[in-house]
Amino acid sequence: MSSGYKIREGEAAYYLTFQIVGWVDIFTRKIYRDIVIESFKYCQQNKDLQLFAYVIMSNHIHILARSETGNLSGIVRDFKNYKSKKILAFIQEGAESRSDWMKTYQVWSHENHAEEIYSQKFIGQKINYIHNNPVRSGIVEKP
């Protein structure tokens, strides 16, 4: 199902949100945050991802990014697919006590809520939102 927030081909920067199906709080565990960070690094080194800002919340991720090659939608697809496989493999090994929530074996919702960055002011708004998201959630005191 589409909400109209799509990545268009090109080299524009986008603000994206990746959410866990059912808003399950999997990123409260370090192992899952590490999988995300490992995947970001891989995409930066091997897929020409430029990552300007990000935050990993308990059940979703916000990023401000672009592709040097104009293939951000492909990078996002591969990023989410790779992370899903890694997370599911960890869960299937029996290391996850909360595995009941994975009945469908789908980790990510289909939406990315992609918003194209169109001005310097918009960049500032999104970076401030990313930095202040954990403050608003009570995870940290300062951005």
mmCIF file of N, CA, C and O in Angstrom, residues 73-130:
data_model
loop_
_atom_site.group_PDB
_atom_site.id
_atom_site.type_symbol
_atom_site.label_atom_id
_atom_site.label_comp_id
_atom_site.label_asym_id
_atom_site.label_seq_id
_atom_site.Cartn_x
_atom_site.Cartn_y
_atom_site.Cartn_z
ATOM 1 N N SER A 73 16.566 4.135 -3.911
ATOM 2 C CA SER A 73 15.522 3.122 -3.681
ATOM 3 C C SER A 73 16.109 1.714 -3.690
ATOM 4 O O SER A 73 15.713 0.866 -2.885
ATOM 5 N N GLY A 74 17.085 1.453 -4.553
ATOM 6 C CA GLY A 74 17.751 0.150 -4.572
ATOM 7 C C GLY A 74 18.575 -0.090 -3.318
ATOM 8 O O GLY A 74 18.573 -1.193 -2.769
ATOM 9 N N ILE A 75 19.247 0.946 -2.842
ATOM 10 C CA ILE A 75 20.031 0.825 -1.623
ATOM 11 C C ILE A 75 19.113 0.542 -0.436
ATOM 12 O O ILE A 75 19.394 -0.335 0.379
ATOM 13 N N VAL A 76 18.005 1.275 -0.358
ATOM 14 C CA VAL A 76 17.052 1.075 0.744
ATOM 15 C C VAL A 76 16.486 -0.338 0.704
ATOM 16 O O VAL A 76 16.409 -1.021 1.726
ATOM 17 N N ARG A 77 16.118 -0.800 -0.477
ATOM 18 C CA ARG A 77 15.595 -2.164 -0.624
ATOM 19 C C ARG A 77 16.606 -3.190 -0.127
ATOM 20 O O ARG A 77 16.281 -4.069 0.680
ATOM 21 N N ASP A 78 17.854 -3.078 -0.587
ATOM 22 C CA ASP A 78 18.894 -4.023 -0.191
ATOM 23 C C ASP A 78 19.206 -3.915 1.304
ATOM 24 O O ASP A 78 19.398 -4.929 1.973
ATOM 25 N N PHE A 79 19.238 -2.702 1.815
ATOM 26 C CA PHE A 79 19.498 -2.452 3.234
ATOM 27 C C PHE A 79 18.445 -3.130 4.101
ATOM 28 O O PHE A 79 18.755 -3.869 5.020
ATOM 29 N N LYS A 80 17.177 -2.918 3.774
ATOM 30 C CA LYS A 80 16.102 -3.503 4.567
ATOM 31 C C LYS A 80 16.069 -5.030 4.416
ATOM 32 O O LYS A 80 15.849 -5.756 5.385
ATOM 33 N N ASN A 81 16.318 -5.521 3.219
ATOM 34 C CA ASN A 81 16.321 -6.962 2.974
ATOM 35 C C ASN A 81 17.441 -7.642 3.764
ATOM 36 O O ASN A 81 17.223 -8.654 4.437
ATOM 37 N N TYR A 82 18.639 -7.080 3.703
ATOM 38 C CA TYR A 82 19.783 -7.649 4.410
ATOM 39 C C TYR A 82 19.540 -7.652 5.917
ATOM 40 O O TYR A 82 19.769 -8.648 6.601
ATOM 41 N N LYS A 83 19.062 -6.514 6.443
ATOM 42 C CA LYS A 83 18.817 -6.428 7.886
ATOM 43 C C LYS A 83 17.737 -7.401 8.310
ATOM 44 O O LYS A 83 17.831 -8.014 9.363
ATOM 45 N N SER A 84 16.701 -7.547 7.492
ATOM 46 C CA SER A 84 15.632 -8.494 7.823
ATOM 47 C C SER A 84 16.187 -9.903 7.967
ATOM 48 O O SER A 84 15.871 -10.610 8.927
ATOM 49 N N LYS A 85 17.007 -10.309 7.010
ATOM 50 C CA LYS A 85 17.581 -11.654 7.047
ATOM 51 C C LYS A 85 18.455 -11.850 8.282
ATOM 52 O O LYS A 85 18.401 -12.895 8.927
ATOM 53 N N LYS A 86 19.260 -10.858 8.606
ATOM 54 C CA LYS A 86 20.136 -10.963 9.779
ATOM 55 C C LYS A 86 19.316 -11.028 11.072
ATOM 56 O O LYS A 86 19.598 -11.842 11.946
ATOM 57 N N ILE A 87 18.311 -10.175 11.181
ATOM 58 C CA ILE A 87 17.474 -10.152 12.382
ATOM 59 C C ILE A 87 16.707 -11.457 12.518
ATOM 60 O O ILE A 87 16.658 -12.067 13.584
ATOM 61 N N LEU A 88 16.114 -11.932 11.414
ATOM 62 C CA LEU A 88 15.358 -13.183 11.454
ATOM 63 C C LEU A 88 16.253 -14.370 11.777
ATOM 64 O O LEU A 88 15.853 -15.274 12.515
ATOM 65 N N ALA A 89 17.473 -14.371 11.241
ATOM 66 C CA ALA A 89 18.405 -15.460 11.544
ATOM 67 C C ALA A 89 18.716 -15.483 13.039
ATOM 68 O O ALA A 89 18.740 -16.561 13.656
ATOM 69 N N PHE A 90 18.920 -14.334 13.614
ATOM 70 C CA PHE A 90 19.204 -14.254 15.050
ATOM 71 C C PHE A 90 18.008 -14.759 15.854
ATOM 72 O O PHE A 90 18.160 -15.512 16.805
ATOM 73 N N ILE A 91 16.819 -14.376 15.446
ATOM 74 C CA ILE A 91 15.598 -14.810 16.142
ATOM 75 C C ILE A 91 15.418 -16.319 16.011
ATOM 76 O O ILE A 91 15.109 -17.013 16.972
ATOM 77 N N GLN A 92 15.636 -16.865 14.811
ATOM 78 C CA GLN A 92 15.429 -18.293 14.573
ATOM 79 C C GLN A 92 16.459 -19.154 15.285
ATOM 80 O O GLN A 92 16.211 -20.325 15.545
ATOM 81 N N GLU A 93 17.615 -18.582 15.621
ATOM 82 C CA GLU A 93 18.614 -19.322 16.384
ATOM 83 C C GLU A 93 18.155 -19.555 17.821
ATOM 84 O O GLU A 93 18.798 -20.261 18.571
ATOM 85 N N GLY A 94 17.039 -18.914 18.171
ATOM 86 C CA GLY A 94 16.507 -19.099 19.513
ATOM 87 C C GLY A 94 17.048 -18.128 20.528
ATOM 88 O O GLY A 94 16.801 -18.259 21.719
ATOM 89 N N ALA A 95 17.785 -17.134 20.067
ATOM 90 C CA ALA A 95 18.388 -16.180 20.989
ATOM 91 C C ALA A 95 17.428 -15.058 21.382
ATOM 92 O O ALA A 95 17.750 -14.267 22.249
ATOM 93 N N GLU A 96 16.287 -14.983 20.746
ATOM 94 C CA GLU A 96 15.331 -13.904 21.009
ATOM 95 C C GLU A 96 14.140 -14.426 21.798
ATOM 96 O O GLU A 96 13.363 -15.234 21.297
ATOM 97 N N SER A 97 13.998 -13.944 23.009
ATOM 98 C CA SER A 97 12.902 -14.405 23.867
ATOM 99 C C SER A 97 11.555 -13.838 23.449
ATOM 100 O O SER A 97 10.522 -14.364 23.834
ATOM 101 N N ARG A 98 11.571 -12.797 22.644
ATOM 102 C CA ARG A 98 10.318 -12.171 22.218
ATOM 103 C C ARG A 98 9.938 -12.591 20.800
ATOM 104 O O ARG A 98 9.283 -11.849 20.084
ATOM 105 N N SER A 99 10.305 -13.776 20.379
ATOM 106 C CA SER A 99 10.119 -14.187 18.987
ATOM 107 C C SER A 99 8.657 -14.392 18.594
ATOM 108 O O SER A 99 8.350 -14.541 17.420
ATOM 109 N N ASP A 100 7.742 -14.413 19.554
ATOM 110 C CA ASP A 100 6.320 -14.588 19.226
ATOM 111 C C ASP A 100 5.798 -13.525 18.268
ATOM 112 O O ASP A 100 4.893 -13.778 17.487
ATOM 113 N N TRP A 101 6.368 -12.336 18.325
ATOM 114 C CA TRP A 101 5.882 -11.257 17.471
ATOM 115 C C TRP A 101 6.223 -11.478 16.000
ATOM 116 O O TRP A 101 5.655 -10.841 15.130
ATOM 117 N N MET A 102 7.120 -12.409 15.701
ATOM 118 C CA MET A 102 7.567 -12.627 14.324
ATOM 119 C C MET A 102 6.759 -13.695 13.599
ATOM 120 O O MET A 102 7.296 -14.493 12.876
ATOM 121 N N LYS A 103 5.494 -13.711 13.759
ATOM 122 C CA LYS A 103 4.655 -14.749 13.155
ATOM 123 C C LYS A 103 4.676 -14.711 11.627
ATOM 124 O O LYS A 103 4.582 -15.730 10.974
ATOM 125 N N THR A 104 4.807 -13.542 11.045
ATOM 126 C CA THR A 104 4.775 -13.427 9.589
ATOM 127 C C THR A 104 6.161 -13.415 8.971
ATOM 128 O O THR A 104 6.299 -13.429 7.766
ATOM 129 N N TYR A 105 7.204 -13.368 9.800
ATOM 130 C CA TYR A 105 8.579 -13.259 9.327
ATOM 131 C C TYR A 105 8.787 -12.038 8.450
ATOM 132 O O TYR A 105 9.523 -12.042 7.492
ATOM 133 N N GLN A 106 8.119 -10.975 8.786
ATOM 134 C CA GLN A 106 8.327 -9.682 8.149
ATOM 135 C C GLN A 106 8.792 -8.730 9.232
ATOM 136 O O GLN A 106 8.141 -8.570 10.251
ATOM 137 N N VAL A 107 9.916 -8.097 9.012
ATOM 138 C CA VAL A 107 10.482 -7.196 10.006
ATOM 139 C C VAL A 107 10.020 -5.766 9.763
ATOM 140 O O VAL A 107 9.574 -5.088 10.673
ATOM 141 N N TRP A 108 10.114 -5.315 8.522
ATOM 142 C CA TRP A 108 9.853 -3.915 8.185
ATOM 143 C C TRP A 108 8.478 -3.716 7.580
ATOM 144 O O TRP A 108 8.012 -4.534 6.804
ATOM 145 N N SER A 109 7.876 -2.572 7.884
ATOM 146 C CA SER A 109 6.661 -2.187 7.162
ATOM 147 C C SER A 109 7.087 -1.832 5.735
ATOM 148 O O SER A 109 8.271 -1.589 5.471
ATOM 149 N N HIS A 110 6.151 -1.782 4.831
ATOM 150 C CA HIS A 110 6.487 -1.531 3.424
ATOM 151 C C HIS A 110 6.782 -0.063 3.140
ATOM 152 O O HIS A 110 7.399 0.258 2.134
ATOM 153 N N GLU A 111 6.346 0.814 3.982
ATOM 154 C CA GLU A 111 6.538 2.248 3.765
ATOM 155 C C GLU A 111 7.929 2.695 4.219
ATOM 156 O O GLU A 111 8.480 2.165 5.174
ATOM 157 N N ASN A 112 8.455 3.698 3.539
ATOM 158 C CA ASN A 112 9.703 4.339 3.946
ATOM 159 C C ASN A 112 9.470 5.801 4.294
ATOM 160 O O ASN A 112 10.371 6.479 4.735
ATOM 161 N N HIS A 113 8.268 6.268 4.063
ATOM 162 C CA HIS A 113 7.878 7.660 4.283
ATOM 163 C C HIS A 113 8.968 8.595 3.753
ATOM 164 O O HIS A 113 9.513 9.439 4.482
ATOM 165 N N ALA A 114 9.311 8.434 2.480
ATOM 166 C CA ALA A 114 10.381 9.207 1.856
ATOM 167 C C ALA A 114 9.936 10.639 1.585
ATOM 168 O O ALA A 114 8.925 10.863 0.936
ATOM 169 N N GLU A 115 10.706 11.578 2.102
ATOM 170 C CA GLU A 115 10.457 12.994 1.846
ATOM 171 C C GLU A 115 11.701 13.585 1.204
ATOM 172 O O GLU A 115 12.773 13.599 1.820
ATOM 173 N N GLU A 116 11.566 14.071 -0.028
ATOM 174 C CA GLU A 116 12.701 14.654 -0.719
ATOM 175 C C GLU A 116 13.098 15.967 -0.047
ATOM 176 O O GLU A 116 12.251 16.795 0.290
ATOM 177 N N ILE A 117 14.387 16.139 0.142
ATOM 178 C CA ILE A 117 14.905 17.367 0.736
ATOM 179 C C ILE A 117 14.932 18.435 -0.354
ATOM 180 O O ILE A 117 15.563 18.261 -1.387
ATOM 181 N N TYR A 118 14.237 19.530 -0.121
ATOM 182 C CA TYR A 118 14.084 20.544 -1.159
ATOM 183 C C TYR A 118 14.671 21.896 -0.780
ATOM 184 O O TYR A 118 14.728 22.798 -1.617
ATOM 185 N N SER A 119 15.129 22.065 0.459
ATOM 186 C CA SER A 119 15.722 23.353 0.834
ATOM 187 C C SER A 119 16.641 23.181 2.039
ATOM 188 O O SER A 119 16.555 22.184 2.763
ATOM 189 N N GLN A 120 17.478 24.178 2.247
ATOM 190 C CA GLN A 120 18.377 24.173 3.396
ATOM 191 C C GLN A 120 17.566 24.208 4.696
ATOM 192 O O GLN A 120 17.917 23.547 5.669
ATOM 193 N N LYS A 121 16.473 24.958 4.709
ATOM 194 C CA LYS A 121 15.618 25.043 5.895
ATOM 195 C C LYS A 121 15.020 23.674 6.228
ATOM 196 O O LYS A 121 14.971 23.270 7.387
ATOM 197 N N PHE A 122 14.590 22.942 5.193
ATOM 198 C CA PHE A 122 14.009 21.610 5.386
ATOM 199 C C PHE A 122 15.059 20.642 5.932
ATOM 200 O O PHE A 122 14.767 19.828 6.804
ATOM 201 N N ILE A 123 16.289 20.750 5.438
ATOM 202 C CA ILE A 123 17.384 19.918 5.958
ATOM 203 C C ILE A 123 17.550 20.176 7.454
ATOM 204 O O ILE A 123 17.634 19.241 8.255
ATOM 205 N N GLY A 124 17.589 21.442 7.833
ATOM 206 C CA GLY A 124 17.734 21.799 9.239
ATOM 207 C C GLY A 124 16.607 21.250 10.095
ATOM 208 O O GLY A 124 16.838 20.732 11.192
ATOM 209 N N GLN A 125 15.368 21.344 9.593
ATOM 210 C CA GLN A 125 14.221 20.816 10.330
ATOM 211 C C GLN A 125 14.355 19.311 10.552
ATOM 212 O O GLN A 125 14.097 18.807 11.653
ATOM 213 N N LYS A 126 14.730 18.590 9.514
ATOM 214 C CA LYS A 126 14.823 17.135 9.616
ATOM 215 C C LYS A 126 15.993 16.701 10.496
ATOM 216 O O LYS A 126 15.868 15.749 11.269
ATOM 217 N N ILE A 127 17.118 17.387 10.390
ATOM 218 C CA ILE A 127 18.247 17.038 11.252
ATOM 219 C C ILE A 127 17.898 17.320 12.708
ATOM 220 O O ILE A 127 18.202 16.512 13.598
ATOM 221 N N ASN A 128 17.249 18.431 12.973
ATOM 222 C CA ASN A 128 16.812 18.725 14.343
ATOM 223 C C ASN A 128 15.836 17.670 14.836
ATOM 224 O O ASN A 128 15.905 17.243 15.995
ATOM 225 N N TYR A 129 14.931 17.239 13.977
ATOM 226 C CA TYR A 129 13.976 16.200 14.370
ATOM 227 C C TYR A 129 14.718 14.907 14.722
ATOM 228 O O TYR A 129 14.449 14.278 15.747
ATOM 229 N N ILE A 130 15.668 14.521 13.873
ATOM 230 C CA ILE A 130 16.455 13.308 14.114
ATOM 231 C C ILE A 130 17.200 13.414 15.448
ATOM 232 O O ILE A 130 17.162 12.496 16.264
#
